[in-house]
Each structure stands twice: as C-alpha cells, then as structure tokens.
C-alpha cells in the first residue's frame, strides 16, 4: 500500500478532512465585512493582532492597541472623545476611520419573571435574538447568545429550526450581543476579580449551531475571555451543540469552554428523527467525543440537555438507557420540559413523568435538574427563538 493510501484511510485524517469540509461550507455563510457605507471600520470583533495592524496602517504604535482594547472591552466606551488617555488629535483621527458599534436594538422585551429578550438588528438588516436570564436566587445571570441567523439543522422540536440558515454571525455581532446587553444593565466597566456583574456567564444556546460557525464563535470567545477586557473565564462560558462531532474536539482543544450536548434521545432511530444531525454523527460517535472532551471532570461536567417530549422520549426505559449511555462521563443532565411555539406538534411531559425520569438519572449519580421555562410569555425560552430574517437569493 502506498503512503498516500495509508493517510487516506487513517481515521484521524478523515476527521481532518471532515473538519476542513465543515469550515469551508461555513465560510459560504459568512457575514458582510464589518464596515460602514462611509468606509469606517468596526473595531469591535478585531483580535489584538488585527487591532495592532489597523493602527500600524495609520502610523500608530502597538501600545495604542492596548489602550483602545481597554476602552472598548474594559470600559465599554463607544465614543473616542471619552478616551482620556488618548490626545484629542488622535481621537479625531480614530473617529474618522473607525467606529465602536453595537448592534441596533430592534426590540427589547422583559418577561414577568425578569427574563429579558432583545431582537438585535445588524448592519445588513438581518436580525437575531439574545436573552438575559437572571438567577432566581442570586444577583447574577446568564446571557444566551445567538451564533447564526436561522439554522441549517432542523430539530423537530425547535422553533429556530423552522427558519433556514440565513447567515453566520460575525465576531463583532457575537461579542456585540453581550456588550449590548451589558449596556442595558449599565454594567461597565468590566469587573476585575471583585464583585461579579449581573451578566456573569455566557451560554451559546441562542439561535443557530455554534460549531457550524466555529471560526467566528471561537474568535468572539477569545475576545470575551481576554483578561484585559471583558475577562470572563472559560468556566463561565458554555457552548451548546447538537453534536457536530469533528468540531467538538477542536472546541475542547482550543477554547476549553464548558460543553453542553443536546442529546434528546437515547436510541439512534428516534434521534435520527428528532435531531436529524444524528444521521451523520450517531450516538456512539457523539458519546465518544464527549468522553474525549478535555478537562471533563467532576468540577467541570459535561451538560447533557434533554428536552422532555410527552410520550416520545420520556419513558422510564429511556431514562435507564440514558444512564447506561453516559456511564463514566462526568456529567449532569438538564431536563427541559418542551417549550411550545406557534405550530409546534409536541407537548411537554407531565410533572409526574418528569419527576420519575429525573429520579432514575439522579439515582445513577448524575445531577438532573428540571429546567423550568423562563421568559415563556415573551417567547424567550429554550427553542422558542426565531426571527423574520430570510435568505435573499441572488
Ligand atoms: N444549536 C445548539 C444551541 C441552541 S439550542 C443546540 O442545539 O445545542 C439550545 C437548547 O434548547 C438545545 O438543547 C435545544 O435542543 C433546546 N431546545 C430547542 N427547542 C426546544 C424547545 N421547543 N423546548 C425546549 N428546549 C428546546
Ligand atoms: Fe438548530 Fe439547535 Fe434548534 Fe437544532 S436545536 S434546530 S441545532 S438551534
């Protein structure tokens, strides 16, 4: 056998090839450049090297990038004239060439339970939703961020899944959702170790499949995690995937954020139907990827999300099979009663069934909290997000 053949048959290089294919496809859905019609460049979303390069292009030294980074991501400033460590003439030159923007707030709604939902509108008019879910007991909460406008996957129980993928969100748009939410709560400057802010964690659980927009999501999370800016630790970030196996390895190796996996069924025949991505990456491969996920330990457990659909996946046999499948993985299981949306054809499991299912999982040694819906009155609960944005065909 030739050397070339061996490489082709090597499972590791097959995975590499698959990753390359996923990334190439994802690039087709990239957003338009982060630039205004007047030519000014958006600074939010540039990484440190890119910021240095933009400044070098106008003859400024690298330390200026550090200063700007501080104003943008630590102070939350959007106005160059407020940057007191930068002299007036340079402030003016910066304002001529650059902008520090936020996505426009198209609507903002607050639920009776204090959950808040924004519909953000981006420069090309496309829209995505972001949700803030305050903790019920403490002065903190999670910001649920979207990674795509729409989704290519069509999980049967998910509202976003009924909207075809319009496009990926860019780095500025992903970071911008968090920054826009922070503006609304007056949460600047970023904390430095001391009192955490209300907006203290990020969950990538909004619209879209984050691992089908990996490059933009990863870059955005690196900006959010940078210690001299927003400074959220990777332990405060959770990425949820429906199971894009080849990208799970990369996410673990490069970002090391917490992982949540949308399991929802414990048999391939059922999962094929309700999470169609399962036909490509079946349960055995998905669970193997979870076992490989770096840093999984009792202190950093993988979250399995399981939407409880009445009479579909909520039997005691399902619960026992679930426990068998995840045996040995440091994990917890979030049981999410199905959240209905206009036109959906499932019903949530009854309280009794939920409790029995949870008890079986609990008895096997896995925490199994039942996630009561938040913000249902404003369609902000898991799986209820959807926008009117449509793909415009050329
Ligand atoms: N695309 C990613 C992240 C976004 S969805 C993923 O699928 O993991 C966030 C979570 O909400 C997922 O676990 C998803 O399966 C779940 N979900 C989707 N629709 C739901 C619904 N109608 N009720 C409850 N949970 C739902
Ligand atoms: Fe997409 Fe996640 Fe909804 Fe499935 S559950 S359609 S992957 S957003």
PDB file of C-alpha atoms in Angstrom, residues 26 30 35 69 75 77 89 96 131 138 147 189 195 198 230 239 244 247 253 306 327 352-353 375:
ATOM      1  CA  UNK A  26     -19.419  27.549   6.961  1.00  0.00           C
ATOM      2  CA  UNK A  30     -20.005  34.467   6.408  1.00  0.00           C
ATOM      3  CA  UNK A  35     -17.556  48.232   7.625  1.00  0.00           C
ATOM      4  CA  UNK A  69      -8.626  47.477  23.923  1.00  0.00           C
ATOM      5  CA  UNK A  75     -14.692  50.455  29.988  1.00  0.00           C
ATOM      6  CA  UNK A  77     -16.739  53.027  25.688  1.00  0.00           C
ATOM      7  CA  UNK A  89      -5.952  64.958  17.622  1.00  0.00           C
ATOM      8  CA  UNK A  96     -12.637  59.451  11.058  1.00  0.00           C
ATOM      9  CA  UNK A 131     -31.796  36.563  26.105  1.00  0.00           C
ATOM     10  CA  UNK A 138     -28.512  35.494  43.368  1.00  0.00           C
ATOM     11  CA  UNK A 147     -24.402  32.294  16.710  1.00  0.00           C
ATOM     12  CA  UNK A 189     -16.535  48.767  33.455  1.00  0.00           C
ATOM     13  CA  UNK A 195     -17.877  41.692  42.517  1.00  0.00           C
ATOM     14  CA  UNK A 198     -25.214  40.512  36.778  1.00  0.00           C
ATOM     15  CA  UNK A 230     -14.326  41.645  29.461  1.00  0.00           C
ATOM     16  CA  UNK A 239     -21.218  26.168  24.282  1.00  0.00           C
ATOM     17  CA  UNK A 244     -21.068  18.325  15.400  1.00  0.00           C
ATOM     18  CA  UNK A 247     -15.656  20.261  15.744  1.00  0.00           C
ATOM     19  CA  UNK A 253      -8.537  21.721  22.492  1.00  0.00           C
ATOM     20  CA  UNK A 306     -32.713  16.556  27.191  1.00  0.00           C
ATOM     21  CA  UNK A 327     -21.922   5.986  32.420  1.00  0.00           C
ATOM     22  CA  UNK A 352     -45.093  13.110  37.274  1.00  0.00           C
ATOM     23  CA  UNK A 353     -43.193  11.739  34.323  1.00  0.00           C
ATOM     24  CA  UNK A 375     -39.461  34.058  29.735  1.00  0.00           C
TER      25      UNK A 375
END
